[in-house]
XYZ file of C-alpha atoms in Angstrom:
334
model
C 134.127 115.133 75.905
C 137.574 115.676 74.382
C 136.626 116.006 70.694
C 133.797 118.489 71.145
C 136.164 121.218 69.927
C 136.413 119.297 66.625
C 132.646 119.511 66.171
C 131.719 116.028 67.433
C 128.798 115.399 69.736
C 129.357 113.063 72.704
C 127.542 110.250 70.864
C 129.598 110.795 67.701
C 132.831 110.782 69.664
C 131.873 107.547 71.427
C 130.914 105.770 68.186
C 134.013 107.030 66.345
C 136.207 105.666 69.164
C 134.440 102.276 68.820
C 135.080 102.267 65.063
C 138.759 103.000 65.670
C 138.920 100.056 68.098
C 136.875 97.650 65.915
C 138.435 98.543 62.591
C 135.174 97.685 60.778
C 131.704 97.002 62.208
C 128.010 97.146 61.409
C 125.408 99.358 63.042
C 123.887 96.468 65.016
C 127.212 95.394 66.528
C 128.113 98.965 67.426
C 124.659 99.554 68.949
C 124.983 96.445 71.077
C 128.482 97.431 72.206
C 127.501 101.011 72.992
C 124.073 100.273 74.466
C 122.409 102.579 71.944
C 119.213 101.823 69.972
C 120.012 100.655 66.426
C 117.930 103.443 64.835
C 119.941 106.110 66.691
C 123.199 104.321 65.813
C 122.276 104.560 62.111
C 121.753 108.325 62.484
C 125.089 108.743 64.295
C 126.926 106.727 61.637
C 125.322 108.793 58.870
C 126.442 111.972 60.656
C 130.019 110.663 61.006
C 129.980 109.752 57.311
C 128.809 113.249 56.364
C 131.676 114.738 58.434
C 134.222 112.491 56.734
C 134.966 110.556 59.909
C 133.536 107.209 58.767
C 132.845 105.415 55.484
C 130.436 102.512 54.713
C 131.106 99.464 52.545
C 128.895 98.541 49.587
C 127.499 95.403 51.228
C 124.066 94.936 52.820
C 123.902 95.710 55.638
C 126.908 98.026 55.234
C 129.910 97.864 57.507
C 131.543 101.090 58.688
C 135.173 101.883 59.247
C 136.779 104.944 60.828
C 138.673 107.460 58.736
C 142.304 107.825 59.893
C 142.337 110.291 62.816
C 145.317 112.225 61.455
C 143.448 112.795 58.187
C 139.947 113.305 59.561
C 140.508 114.994 62.929
C 143.646 117.117 62.727
C 142.344 119.505 60.015
C 139.108 119.939 61.976
C 141.074 120.630 65.152
C 143.239 123.176 63.342
C 140.185 124.992 61.989
C 138.697 124.998 65.471
C 141.965 126.289 66.977
C 142.156 129.082 64.391
C 138.555 130.027 65.113
C 139.307 129.996 68.849
C 142.314 132.283 68.357
C 140.203 134.674 66.334
C 137.512 134.632 69.010
C 140.089 135.300 71.719
C 141.491 138.289 69.811
C 138.014 139.678 69.331
C 137.179 139.103 72.992
C 140.389 140.899 74.018
C 139.457 143.835 71.767
C 135.977 144.004 73.256
C 137.382 143.802 76.799
C 139.783 146.679 76.131
C 137.028 148.718 74.497
C 134.778 148.070 77.494
C 137.533 149.121 79.906
C 138.192 152.310 77.963
C 134.507 153.174 78.127
C 134.315 152.424 81.842
C 137.460 154.469 82.555
C 135.864 157.511 80.994
C 132.738 157.049 83.096
C 134.162 155.709 86.354
C 137.360 156.979 87.997
C 137.497 153.725 89.960
C 138.498 152.003 86.723
C 141.537 154.277 86.448
C 142.872 154.172 89.981
C 142.810 151.305 92.457
C 143.821 151.825 96.084
C 146.058 149.113 97.566
C 146.341 148.840 101.337
C 149.010 146.833 103.128
C 152.480 145.547 102.341
C 151.366 142.040 101.379
C 148.766 143.321 98.895
C 151.403 145.646 97.440
C 153.866 142.747 97.036
C 151.245 140.705 95.203
C 150.448 143.532 92.801
C 154.128 144.199 92.080
C 154.655 140.521 91.344
C 151.566 140.329 89.141
C 152.448 143.309 86.970
C 155.977 141.949 86.480
C 154.638 138.520 85.578
C 152.437 140.131 82.947
C 154.866 142.757 81.621
C 155.816 142.258 77.963
C 158.288 144.977 76.983
C 159.566 147.308 79.696
C 159.582 147.995 83.436
C 160.493 151.398 84.869
C 161.452 151.689 88.554
C 162.211 154.350 91.157
C 164.069 152.567 93.978
C 164.282 154.558 97.191
C 166.189 153.595 100.315
C 164.698 151.230 102.927
C 162.074 148.976 101.381
C 158.366 149.075 102.203
C 157.091 145.847 100.643
C 159.885 144.030 98.789
C 163.303 143.651 100.459
C 166.281 144.167 98.165
C 167.108 140.882 96.462
C 163.642 139.344 96.861
C 162.299 140.442 93.481
C 162.799 137.160 91.625
C 160.133 138.210 89.113
C 162.595 140.732 87.668
C 165.105 138.015 86.745
C 162.348 135.901 85.184
C 161.157 138.891 83.133
C 164.709 139.769 82.065
C 165.195 136.168 80.934
C 162.203 136.416 78.594
C 163.445 139.686 77.062
C 161.750 142.388 79.126
C 163.813 145.569 79.467
C 164.305 146.940 82.997
C 165.335 150.557 83.529
C 165.905 151.196 87.215
C 166.778 154.431 89.006
C 168.364 154.168 92.461
C 168.790 157.037 94.873
C 172.154 157.350 96.596
C 170.885 156.326 100.050
C 169.605 153.037 98.616
C 173.131 151.662 98.525
C 173.451 152.046 102.304
C 170.932 149.218 102.826
C 172.446 145.861 103.707
C 173.168 143.761 100.620
C 171.880 146.457 98.253
C 175.066 146.785 96.189
C 175.375 143.016 95.647
C 171.743 142.829 94.563
C 172.141 145.694 92.097
C 175.271 144.040 90.677
C 173.271 140.829 90.149
C 170.516 142.773 88.393
C 172.909 144.627 86.103
C 174.674 141.404 85.185
C 171.283 139.866 84.339
C 170.524 142.709 81.937
C 169.067 145.498 84.068
C 169.921 149.020 82.884
C 170.585 150.963 86.075
C 171.338 154.584 86.928
C 171.747 156.584 90.131
C 170.575 160.008 91.318
C 171.106 161.849 94.605
C 167.447 161.540 95.616
C 164.128 160.335 94.242
C 160.740 161.963 94.957
C 158.769 158.728 95.487
C 158.699 154.994 94.963
C 157.373 154.036 91.550
C 156.947 151.030 89.247
C 155.568 151.306 85.700
C 154.826 148.316 83.463
C 154.688 148.737 79.673
C 153.699 152.392 80.179
C 150.196 151.017 80.779
C 149.991 150.613 84.557
C 151.866 152.212 87.464
C 152.109 151.607 91.202
C 153.081 154.454 93.525
C 152.406 155.545 97.147
C 149.431 157.745 97.973
C 150.832 158.604 101.403
C 154.291 158.252 102.890
C 154.880 154.838 104.399
C 157.644 152.576 105.553
C 160.534 153.225 107.924
C 160.531 157.019 107.552
C 156.850 157.521 106.796
C 153.551 156.652 108.380
C 153.724 153.840 110.953
C 150.529 152.437 109.428
C 150.448 149.928 106.582
C 151.457 151.518 103.250
C 148.665 152.898 101.084
C 149.498 152.818 97.401
C 147.688 153.355 94.127
C 147.557 151.357 90.923
C 146.806 153.694 88.027
C 146.014 152.690 84.467
C 146.184 154.510 81.138
C 145.433 158.169 81.869
C 146.980 161.628 81.996
C 148.253 160.810 85.484
C 150.101 157.780 84.157
C 151.577 159.865 81.334
C 152.814 162.380 83.915
C 154.482 159.612 85.943
C 156.242 158.289 82.832
C 157.437 161.818 82.034
C 158.696 162.196 85.617
C 160.692 158.990 85.275
C 162.205 160.070 81.956
C 163.194 163.453 83.376
C 165.086 161.859 86.274
C 166.550 159.221 83.962
C 168.018 161.897 81.713
C 170.049 163.425 84.561
C 171.092 160.164 86.205
C 174.535 158.564 86.179
C 174.832 155.078 84.600
C 175.792 152.273 86.968
C 178.485 149.970 85.612
C 179.809 146.637 86.856
C 183.436 145.784 86.071
C 184.973 142.330 85.691
C 185.660 142.125 89.424
C 182.031 142.829 90.337
C 182.668 146.378 91.512
C 179.775 148.800 91.014
C 180.585 152.367 89.928
C 178.344 155.428 89.731
C 176.505 154.885 93.022
C 177.282 158.402 94.229
C 175.030 159.901 91.582
C 175.983 163.008 89.626
C 179.216 164.533 90.821
C 179.589 168.102 92.020
C 179.775 170.673 89.206
C 183.172 170.851 87.542
C 185.108 174.084 87.718
C 185.312 175.583 84.247
C 187.595 178.469 83.385
C 185.853 181.793 82.772
C 187.103 181.924 79.172
C 185.768 178.432 78.441
C 182.479 179.216 80.152
C 181.931 182.297 77.959
C 183.005 180.377 74.856
C 180.642 177.553 75.719
C 177.687 179.889 76.271
C 178.218 181.401 72.813
C 178.558 177.947 71.281
C 175.328 176.719 72.882
C 173.583 179.893 71.677
C 174.416 178.828 68.116
C 177.151 181.355 67.380
C 179.578 180.195 64.695
C 183.265 179.566 65.492
C 184.376 182.540 63.399
C 182.029 184.934 65.227
C 183.055 183.498 68.622
C 186.712 184.075 67.759
C 185.950 187.664 66.768
C 183.938 188.442 69.914
C 186.468 186.889 72.271
C 189.494 188.171 70.339
C 190.832 184.654 69.880
C 192.009 182.862 66.792
C 189.559 180.447 65.181
C 192.064 177.661 65.774
C 192.158 178.494 69.514
C 188.359 178.389 69.686
C 188.301 174.958 68.048
C 191.089 173.704 70.312
C 189.245 174.850 73.454
C 186.002 173.278 72.241
C 187.810 170.006 71.553
C 189.345 170.110 75.031
C 185.930 170.548 76.648
C 184.515 167.690 74.545
C 187.287 165.381 75.732
C 186.779 166.489 79.322
C 183.027 165.833 79.102
C 183.517 162.588 77.129
C 181.311 164.015 74.357
C 181.589 162.823 70.776
C 179.655 165.743 69.257
C 179.033 169.375 70.091
C 175.402 168.529 70.803
C 176.540 166.014 73.419
C 178.899 168.668 74.801
C 175.949 171.037 75.308
C 173.988 168.324 77.126
C 176.952 167.397 79.328
C 177.644 171.066 80.049
C 174.139 171.547 81.398
C 174.384 168.332 83.404
C 177.759 169.296 84.914
C 176.747 172.820 85.794
C 179.128 174.477 83.336
C 176.514 176.963 82.110
């Protein structure tokens, strides 16, 4: 019955529908039309009246007419919908509490083993369909389960506002069609960076669930089907997130220009050659030594120190001295 959610029994819903169709009718006519005993029809009509869904006339015997559905039903449906939402929130809280308890007692609730490429594809699609805020990816060369360009779930997630941060290793771009697919992802909103090499394949959804290989698989690994793990909220998951952030920090951003060219795919460049004087100056600066003291130690004028620092900032494309220190470490200047 459709109106059960509004608090109507099947009999009440049937009689109310008859009243809507009739406009006005007595208990005997309604009982005959519905095939219900008159005594029971009286009880149903009294119940509908008490719920504000019907009203009797003053005559004898009384005639009944239906209350307007928009006035009588919609408020009841809204109250029921609000109660249902509240129940769903409470159920979700209880489910999460139950899972937390089970995770502490049963390691099987923390880590699920996935065997086979098809099962892995399904899990990767499911976690992307359910992701709400952010996906983190390590993309290594030569796919195991999802060929480059086949991850349509990413574009759907990007369209609904999910942030994608993706790290590609240099060899990834040697795969056929890889560059074009990365360009498409970046243009759709993906934030991409490149590194020389990644330690493993990895996908993390909302920092709540991660998928990664348990043993090497794919073209350069085991010839058997890939064996991967799905891990939920735990210290292991926190370590995987930290691993991603560490690689992300050192990676080179991938940019797409107006012509569709992708830059940055070579990963971090070889360390720049820095003059010995600048290297010593920079080491003092990073150590927190003031410009005046640096000038005194190196027997340079304070203006020369500032000029050399400014030159290194321009060379490293750093807006602040703090950024210069970070870029110096990244470029191998220290």
